[in-house]
mmCIF file of C-alpha atoms in Angstrom:
data_model
loop_
_atom_site.group_PDB
_atom_site.id
_atom_site.type_symbol
_atom_site.label_atom_id
_atom_site.label_comp_id
_atom_site.label_asym_id
_atom_site.label_seq_id
_atom_site.Cartn_x
_atom_site.Cartn_y
_atom_site.Cartn_z
ATOM 1 C CA MET A 1 -12.731 29.042 8.821
ATOM 2 C CA SER A 2 -16.489 29.333 9.378
ATOM 3 C CA ASN A 3 -18.263 27.794 12.369
ATOM 4 C CA GLU A 4 -20.057 25.439 9.981
ATOM 5 C CA THR A 5 -16.776 24.246 8.471
ATOM 6 C CA ARG A 6 -15.288 23.794 11.939
ATOM 7 C CA ARG A 7 -18.251 21.749 13.145
ATOM 8 C CA ASP A 8 -18.159 19.661 9.975
ATOM 9 C CA PHE A 9 -14.494 18.868 10.440
ATOM 10 C CA LEU A 10 -14.864 18.015 14.116
ATOM 11 C CA ARG A 11 -17.753 15.699 13.283
ATOM 12 C CA LYS A 12 -16.003 13.871 10.463
ATOM 13 C CA ALA A 13 -12.366 13.711 11.560
ATOM 14 C CA PRO A 14 -11.024 10.753 13.564
ATOM 15 C CA GLU A 15 -11.608 11.046 17.287
ATOM 16 C CA ARG A 16 -8.013 10.936 18.341
ATOM 17 C CA ILE A 17 -6.427 13.358 15.921
ATOM 18 C CA ALA A 18 -5.934 15.595 18.927
ATOM 19 C CA GLY A 19 -3.576 18.075 17.318
ATOM 20 C CA ALA A 20 -6.031 18.703 14.499
ATOM 21 C CA THR A 21 -9.057 19.258 16.720
ATOM 22 C CA VAL A 22 -7.128 21.577 19.010
ATOM 23 C CA ALA A 23 -5.807 23.526 16.047
ATOM 24 C CA VAL A 24 -9.304 24.054 14.676
ATOM 25 C CA GLY A 25 -10.839 24.789 18.054
ATOM 26 C CA LEU A 26 -8.305 27.403 19.168
ATOM 27 C CA PRO A 27 -7.455 29.501 16.129
ATOM 28 C CA SER A 28 -6.415 32.718 17.842
ATOM 29 C CA LEU A 29 -4.171 30.899 20.324
ATOM 30 C CA PHE A 30 -2.430 28.866 17.599
ATOM 31 C CA ALA A 31 -2.036 31.899 15.379
ATOM 32 C CA GLY A 32 -0.370 33.724 18.242
ATOM 33 C CA ILE A 33 1.962 30.863 19.076
ATOM 34 C CA PHE A 34 2.977 29.698 15.618
ATOM 35 C CA GLY A 35 2.724 32.940 13.632
ATOM 36 C CA PRO A 36 0.858 33.650 10.358
ATOM 37 C CA PRO A 37 2.692 31.274 7.946
ATOM 38 C CA LEU A 38 2.162 28.126 10.015
ATOM 39 C CA TRP A 39 -1.356 29.151 10.981
ATOM 40 C CA GLU A 40 -2.218 29.643 7.307
ATOM 41 C CA LYS A 41 -0.963 26.111 6.618
ATOM 42 C CA ILE A 42 -3.103 24.728 9.461
ATOM 43 C CA GLN A 43 -6.157 26.528 8.082
ATOM 44 C CA ASN A 44 -5.475 25.241 4.576
ATOM 45 C CA ASP A 45 -5.117 21.689 5.855
ATOM 46 C CA TYR A 46 -8.669 21.746 7.182
ATOM 47 C CA ASN A 47 -10.301 23.780 4.437
ATOM 48 C CA ALA A 48 -12.620 21.503 2.449
ATOM 49 C CA GLU A 49 -12.035 23.300 -0.834
ATOM 50 C CA SER A 50 -8.239 23.189 -0.668
ATOM 51 C CA LEU A 51 -8.331 19.545 0.477
ATOM 52 C CA ASP A 52 -10.532 18.634 -2.483
ATOM 53 C CA GLU A 53 -8.247 20.470 -4.872
ATOM 54 C CA GLU A 54 -5.100 18.737 -3.610
ATOM 55 C CA SER A 55 -6.788 15.319 -3.541
ATOM 56 C CA LEU A 56 -7.913 15.674 -7.164
ATOM 57 C CA HIS A 57 -4.396 16.686 -8.173
ATOM 58 C CA LEU A 58 -2.803 13.784 -6.281
ATOM 59 C CA LYS A 59 -5.263 11.281 -7.709
ATOM 60 C CA ALA A 60 -4.637 12.443 -11.298
ATOM 61 C CA GLU A 61 -0.878 12.418 -10.734
ATOM 62 C CA ILE A 62 -0.845 8.850 -9.376
ATOM 63 C CA ILE A 63 -3.105 7.506 -12.132
ATOM 64 C CA GLN A 64 -1.048 9.112 -14.875
ATOM 65 C CA ARG A 65 2.392 8.184 -13.540
ATOM 66 C CA TRP A 66 1.781 4.516 -12.787
ATOM 67 C CA GLY A 67 -0.802 3.675 -15.432
ATOM 68 C CA LEU A 68 -3.804 2.953 -13.226
ATOM 69 C CA LYS A 69 -7.360 3.067 -14.523
ATOM 70 C CA ASP A 70 -8.717 4.769 -11.396
ATOM 71 C CA ILE A 71 -8.374 5.287 -7.643
ATOM 72 C CA TYR A 72 -11.493 5.172 -5.498
ATOM 73 C CA ILE A 73 -11.673 7.119 -2.265
ATOM 74 C CA ASN A 74 -15.471 7.185 -2.323
ATOM 75 C CA PRO A 75 -16.614 3.546 -2.145
ATOM 76 C CA ASN A 76 -20.008 4.494 -3.582
ATOM 77 C CA GLU A 77 -18.218 4.576 -6.927
ATOM 78 C CA VAL A 78 -16.108 1.409 -6.677
ATOM 79 C CA PRO A 79 -16.149 -1.321 -9.333
ATOM 80 C CA GLU A 80 -18.938 -3.864 -9.052
ATOM 81 C CA SER A 81 -16.425 -6.564 -8.130
ATOM 82 C CA LEU A 82 -15.540 -4.625 -4.972
ATOM 83 C CA GLY A 83 -18.989 -3.247 -4.217
ATOM 84 C CA LYS A 84 -20.180 -6.511 -2.705
ATOM 85 C CA TYR A 85 -17.916 -5.872 0.267
ATOM 86 C CA GLU A 86 -20.068 -2.919 1.392
ATOM 87 C CA LEU A 87 -17.105 -0.644 1.916
ATOM 88 C CA THR A 88 -17.703 2.343 4.152
ATOM 89 C CA PRO A 89 -17.157 5.761 2.541
ATOM 90 C CA VAL A 90 -14.298 7.830 3.897
ATOM 91 C CA GLN A 91 -15.881 10.622 5.936
ATOM 92 C CA SER A 92 -12.992 13.044 6.260
ATOM 93 C CA LYS A 93 -11.512 15.057 3.414
ATOM 94 C CA PHE A 94 -8.356 15.350 5.496
ATOM 95 C CA ILE A 95 -8.054 11.546 5.641
ATOM 96 C CA GLU A 96 -8.704 11.319 1.896
ATOM 97 C CA ARG A 97 -5.861 13.727 1.203
ATOM 98 C CA GLU A 98 -3.490 11.955 3.613
ATOM 99 C CA ALA A 99 -4.382 8.555 2.131
ATOM 100 C CA LEU A 100 -3.491 9.745 -1.368
ATOM 101 C CA ARG A 101 -0.254 11.295 -0.115
ATOM 102 C CA GLY A 102 0.670 8.018 1.541
ATOM 103 C CA LEU A 103 -0.224 5.962 -1.524
ATOM 104 C CA LYS A 104 1.893 8.177 -3.781
ATOM 105 C CA LYS A 105 4.844 7.833 -1.417
ATOM 106 C CA TYR A 106 4.606 4.028 -1.345
ATOM 107 C CA LEU A 107 4.176 3.652 -5.109
ATOM 108 C CA ALA A 108 7.315 5.737 -5.686
ATOM 109 C CA VAL A 109 9.453 2.574 -5.668
ATOM 110 C CA TYR A 110 7.805 1.439 -8.919
ATOM 111 C CA PRO A 111 8.761 2.743 -12.387
ATOM 112 C CA PRO A 112 6.344 4.867 -14.434
ATOM 113 C CA ASN A 113 3.481 2.925 -16.085
ATOM 114 C CA PHE A 114 4.406 -0.204 -14.139
ATOM 115 C CA PHE A 115 0.819 -1.145 -13.299
ATOM 116 C CA ARG A 116 -0.741 -0.568 -16.708
ATOM 117 C CA GLU A 117 -1.101 -4.273 -17.563
ATOM 118 C CA HIS A 118 -1.556 -5.728 -14.093
ATOM 119 C CA VAL A 119 -3.417 -3.344 -11.766
ATOM 120 C CA GLU A 120 -6.472 -1.341 -12.778
ATOM 121 C CA THR A 121 -7.931 0.207 -9.642
ATOM 122 C CA ILE A 122 -6.987 0.848 -6.035
ATOM 123 C CA THR A 123 -9.731 1.544 -3.491
ATOM 124 C CA LEU A 124 -8.924 3.269 -0.195
ATOM 125 C CA ALA A 125 -11.729 2.746 2.317
ATOM 126 C CA HIS A 126 -12.858 1.092 5.527
ATOM 127 C CA ILE A 127 -13.358 -2.642 5.048
ATOM 128 C CA PRO A 128 -15.927 -3.837 7.617
ATOM 129 C CA PRO A 129 -15.539 -7.348 9.069
ATOM 130 C CA ARG A 130 -17.966 -9.910 7.653
ATOM 131 C CA GLY A 131 -19.596 -12.871 9.353
ATOM 132 C CA GLY A 132 -17.470 -12.699 12.472
ATOM 133 C CA GLN A 133 -14.251 -12.893 10.453
ATOM 134 C CA VAL A 134 -11.118 -11.040 11.450
ATOM 135 C CA GLN A 135 -11.169 -7.686 9.707
ATOM 136 C CA PRO A 136 -8.939 -7.768 6.601
ATOM 137 C CA ARG A 137 -6.385 -5.044 5.983
ATOM 138 C CA GLY A 138 -6.817 -5.391 2.247
ATOM 139 C CA PHE A 139 -7.940 -7.744 -0.472
ATOM 140 C CA VAL A 140 -7.985 -8.503 -4.169
ATOM 141 C CA ALA A 141 -11.536 -8.502 -5.536
ATOM 142 C CA SER A 142 -11.274 -11.908 -7.201
ATOM 143 C CA LEU A 143 -8.795 -14.233 -8.884
ATOM 144 C CA GLN A 144 -9.741 -12.713 -12.244
ATOM 145 C CA SER A 145 -9.731 -9.050 -11.251
ATOM 146 C CA LYS A 146 -7.084 -6.354 -11.333
ATOM 147 C CA ASP A 147 -8.669 -4.418 -8.475
ATOM 148 C CA ILE A 148 -7.469 -4.169 -4.878
ATOM 149 C CA ALA A 149 -8.834 -2.504 -1.748
ATOM 150 C CA ILE A 150 -6.754 -1.231 1.176
ATOM 151 C CA ASP A 151 -8.286 -0.671 4.618
ATOM 152 C CA LEU A 152 -7.756 2.684 6.313
ATOM 153 C CA MET A 153 -9.929 2.358 9.416
ATOM 154 C CA SER A 154 -7.268 0.863 11.672
ATOM 155 C CA PHE A 155 -5.320 4.099 11.207
ATOM 156 C CA PHE A 156 -8.270 6.461 11.726
ATOM 157 C CA ARG A 157 -8.048 6.399 15.522
ATOM 158 C CA SER A 158 -4.341 7.035 15.682
ATOM 159 C CA HIS A 159 -2.108 10.084 15.778
ATOM 160 C CA ALA A 160 -0.270 8.404 12.908
ATOM 161 C CA ALA A 161 -2.989 9.816 10.660
ATOM 162 C CA VAL A 162 -1.742 13.336 11.359
ATOM 163 C CA LEU A 163 1.750 12.258 10.391
ATOM 164 C CA GLY A 164 0.662 10.996 6.987
ATOM 165 C CA ALA A 165 0.602 7.275 7.818
ATOM 166 C CA VAL A 166 -3.038 6.734 6.902
ATOM 167 C CA VAL A 167 -2.346 4.049 4.315
ATOM 168 C CA PRO A 168 -0.732 0.875 5.712
ATOM 169 C CA TYR A 169 2.625 0.495 3.962
ATOM 170 C CA ARG A 170 2.862 -3.271 4.352
ATOM 171 C CA THR A 171 -0.693 -3.947 3.182
ATOM 172 C CA THR A 172 -0.239 -1.779 0.096
ATOM 173 C CA HIS A 173 2.671 -3.847 -1.209
ATOM 174 C CA HIS A 174 1.125 -7.123 -0.027
ATOM 175 C CA GLU A 175 -2.034 -6.623 -2.103
ATOM 176 C CA LEU A 176 -0.054 -5.390 -5.096
ATOM 177 C CA GLY A 177 2.081 -8.505 -4.744
ATOM 178 C CA HIS A 178 -0.964 -10.720 -5.245
ATOM 179 C CA LEU A 179 -1.577 -9.148 -8.649
ATOM 180 C CA LEU A 180 2.028 -8.683 -9.750
ATOM 181 C CA VAL A 181 3.304 -12.159 -8.865
ATOM 182 C CA GLY A 182 0.132 -13.821 -10.124
ATOM 183 C CA LEU A 183 -3.112 -15.495 -9.099
ATOM 184 C CA ASP A 184 -3.351 -17.902 -12.020
ATOM 185 C CA GLU A 185 -3.154 -21.701 -11.895
ATOM 186 C CA ALA A 186 0.161 -21.880 -13.770
ATOM 187 C CA THR A 187 1.864 -19.565 -11.273
ATOM 188 C CA LEU A 188 0.378 -21.544 -8.391
ATOM 189 C CA GLN A 189 1.773 -24.828 -9.683
ATOM 190 C CA LYS A 190 5.247 -23.387 -10.261
ATOM 191 C CA TRP A 191 5.301 -21.831 -6.792
ATOM 192 C CA VAL A 192 4.277 -25.041 -5.026
ATOM 193 C CA THR A 193 7.187 -26.925 -6.609
ATOM 194 C CA LEU A 194 9.599 -24.470 -4.942
ATOM 195 C CA HIS A 195 8.501 -25.651 -1.499
ATOM 196 C CA PRO A 196 7.019 -29.151 -1.687
ATOM 197 C CA LYS A 197 7.096 -29.567 2.111
ATOM 198 C CA ALA A 198 5.469 -26.200 2.859
ATOM 199 C CA GLY A 199 2.590 -27.677 4.856
ATOM 200 C CA TYR A 200 0.142 -24.943 3.854
ATOM 201 C CA PHE A 201 -3.131 -24.605 5.742
ATOM 202 C CA TRP A 202 -4.763 -24.160 2.312
ATOM 203 C CA PHE A 203 -7.070 -21.166 2.554
ATOM 204 C CA LEU A 204 -7.418 -21.322 6.342
ATOM 205 C CA HIS A 205 -5.671 -18.093 7.165
ATOM 206 C CA VAL A 206 -2.990 -18.081 9.830
ATOM 207 C CA PRO A 207 -3.981 -15.387 12.393
ATOM 208 C CA ARG A 208 -2.024 -12.207 11.860
ATOM 209 C CA SER A 209 -0.966 -12.373 15.505
ATOM 210 C CA ASP A 210 1.248 -15.261 14.414
ATOM 211 C CA ARG A 211 3.340 -12.760 12.462
ATOM 212 C CA GLU A 212 5.143 -12.060 15.732
ATOM 213 C CA LYS A 213 6.120 -15.708 16.148
ATOM 214 C CA GLU A 214 9.268 -17.253 14.708
ATOM 215 C CA THR A 215 8.979 -17.605 10.956
ATOM 216 C CA PRO A 216 9.422 -21.193 9.703
ATOM 217 C CA LEU A 217 12.181 -21.968 7.216
ATOM 218 C CA GLY A 218 11.144 -21.335 3.638
ATOM 219 C CA PHE A 219 8.797 -18.490 4.571
ATOM 220 C CA ALA A 220 9.281 -14.732 4.775
ATOM 221 C CA ASP A 221 6.445 -14.460 7.295
ATOM 222 C CA ALA A 222 4.385 -16.965 9.298
ATOM 223 C CA TYR A 223 1.262 -15.638 7.559
ATOM 224 C CA GLY A 224 2.618 -17.143 4.334
ATOM 225 C CA GLN A 225 1.742 -20.589 5.685
ATOM 226 C CA SER A 226 -1.925 -19.831 4.974
ATOM 227 C CA ASN A 227 -1.718 -20.818 1.310
ATOM 228 C CA PRO A 228 0.612 -20.343 -1.689
ATOM 229 C CA PHE A 229 -0.935 -17.007 -2.682
ATOM 230 C CA GLU A 230 -0.338 -15.498 0.770
ATOM 231 C CA ASP A 231 3.141 -17.012 0.699
ATOM 232 C CA MET A 232 3.887 -15.166 -2.561
ATOM 233 C CA ALA A 233 2.507 -11.898 -1.211
ATOM 234 C CA THR A 234 4.414 -12.059 2.085
ATOM 235 C CA VAL A 235 7.703 -12.753 0.301
ATOM 236 C CA TYR A 236 6.931 -9.956 -2.152
ATOM 237 C CA GLU A 237 6.089 -7.375 0.528
ATOM 238 C CA ARG A 238 9.365 -8.024 2.356
ATOM 239 C CA MET A 239 11.321 -7.833 -0.888
ATOM 240 C CA ILE A 240 9.875 -4.393 -1.577
ATOM 241 C CA MET A 241 9.974 -3.093 1.986
ATOM 242 C CA ASN A 242 13.487 -4.230 2.895
ATOM 243 C CA PRO A 243 15.256 -6.558 0.455
ATOM 244 C CA LYS A 244 18.574 -6.207 2.265
ATOM 245 C CA GLU A 245 17.080 -7.401 5.557
ATOM 246 C CA LEU A 246 15.375 -10.303 3.798
ATOM 247 C CA GLN A 247 18.628 -11.344 2.137
ATOM 248 C CA GLU A 248 20.399 -11.226 5.501
ATOM 249 C CA LEU A 249 17.728 -13.528 6.940
ATOM 250 C CA ILE A 250 18.198 -15.969 4.060
ATOM 251 C CA THR A 251 21.992 -15.976 4.486
ATOM 252 C CA GLU A 252 21.838 -16.314 8.260
ATOM 253 C CA ARG A 253 19.539 -19.333 8.089
ATOM 254 C CA GLY A 254 20.939 -20.840 4.893
ATOM 255 C CA ASP A 255 17.377 -20.777 3.571
ATOM 256 C CA THR A 256 17.684 -22.021 0.007
ATOM 257 C CA VAL A 257 13.908 -22.456 -0.352
ATOM 258 C CA LEU A 258 13.200 -18.822 0.485
ATOM 259 C CA GLN A 259 16.033 -17.782 -1.832
ATOM 260 C CA SER A 260 14.366 -19.683 -4.686
ATOM 261 C CA LYS A 261 11.098 -17.854 -3.972
ATOM 262 C CA VAL A 262 12.863 -14.478 -4.069
ATOM 263 C CA GLU A 263 14.470 -15.359 -7.403
ATOM 264 C CA PHE A 264 11.107 -16.508 -8.781
ATOM 265 C CA ILE A 265 9.537 -13.125 -7.935
ATOM 266 C CA GLN A 266 12.522 -11.173 -9.267
ATOM 267 C CA LYS A 267 12.221 -13.030 -12.570
ATOM 268 C CA ARG A 268 8.450 -12.479 -12.709
ATOM 269 C CA LEU A 269 8.785 -8.719 -12.128
ATOM 270 C CA ALA A 270 11.545 -8.466 -14.732
ATOM 271 C CA GLU A 271 9.177 -10.136 -17.199
ATOM 272 C CA HIS A 272 6.641 -7.394 -16.444
ATOM 273 C CA ASP A 273 9.227 -4.621 -16.814
ATOM 274 C CA SER A 274 12.923 -4.996 -17.702
ATOM 275 C CA ARG A 275 13.723 -1.962 -15.524
ATOM 276 C CA ILE A 276 13.209 -4.164 -12.455
ATOM 277 C CA ASP A 277 16.793 -5.385 -12.611
ATOM 278 C CA ALA A 278 19.905 -5.697 -10.426
ATOM 279 C CA GLU A 279 20.400 -1.911 -10.378
ATOM 280 C CA PHE A 280 16.880 -1.483 -9.021
ATOM 281 C CA TRP A 281 17.231 -4.149 -6.314
ATOM 282 C CA ASN A 282 20.597 -2.770 -5.188
ATOM 283 C CA ALA A 283 19.220 0.757 -4.891
ATOM 284 C CA LEU A 284 16.061 -0.485 -3.181
ATOM 285 C CA GLY A 285 18.188 -2.253 -0.579
ATOM 286 C CA LEU A 286 19.837 1.095 0.158
ATOM 287 C CA HIS A 287 16.414 2.816 0.375
ATOM 288 C CA GLU A 288 17.344 5.080 -2.530
ATOM 289 C CA VAL A 289 14.462 4.337 -4.898
ATOM 290 C CA ASP A 290 11.803 7.016 -5.254
ATOM 291 C CA GLU A 291 10.269 9.050 -8.094
ATOM 292 C CA ALA A 292 13.405 11.156 -8.488
ATOM 293 C CA TRP A 293 15.586 8.030 -8.684
ATOM 294 C CA TRP A 294 13.463 6.625 -11.499
ATOM 295 C CA ASP A 295 13.333 9.954 -13.348
ATOM 296 C CA ASN A 296 17.121 10.309 -13.162
ATOM 297 C CA ARG A 297 17.637 6.740 -14.378
ATOM 298 C CA ILE A 298 15.262 7.223 -17.297
ATOM 299 C CA ARG A 299 17.005 10.469 -18.314
ATOM 300 C CA ARG A 300 20.408 8.847 -18.004
ATOM 301 C CA GLN A 301 19.409 5.930 -20.224
ATOM 302 C CA ALA A 302 17.788 8.253 -22.765
ATOM 303 C CA ASN A 303 21.078 10.153 -23.142
ATOM 304 C CA HIS A 304 23.097 7.009 -23.953
#
């Protein structure tokens, strides 16, 4: 690795990725300790050319498998609907690669081509706070769009970035939930009838710190009290992240309202894709669903 490449990496990488900066700064020591194979991997991880090559491959793979129109890591190229948010370009090729790895891992629970009709683009970037507002972790561009943005900056100053946790897992499914459950007026009206005594704040967002407080009956998360759309997304994210735990919560509290919301979302997803069925939900509850699970299921069904 040249001195110029080393300086470039140290300038662009997150401050607290200590292991990375030490690895780049002390090549001979690390090579001696870890041996040639591991040292070669460390060098490759911080080589701009190899990072670019892997990122391009990952991006193409994700787009093709799940039917996206595009993924934007460089916010200078984002759709006009997202451009108004003045997203900050990602400055580290290492972070770009890790973000794409994380995204691919999280999308693995969805079947091939699942997003083709409902999600067009995903942007991975820093979302700066606006007008003194609390910084969002993600957003949908507009009620009419099929574009979402996911914030990475909160993970930039953390060792989690080195471990491949650059993309926030919860936010990824939350924003997808907005698009997959629906942002249209008809969906809104149907959802409201499920919980007539919800007491929404109606577009005054409940502070995310309230997520740690006891969740009211009928909600999967206190943040869902903000408005019906956030309610849908918080139920959805918990269904995808841990459906078994959510079902246990419903049973423990005898929460028939929350159960009706879960069933509403299950029906909506099945309308999008018939493969989102009981077999899927059972396997998801056991944390078995990934790309290989879907590939095996598709092969099995093709042979019948």
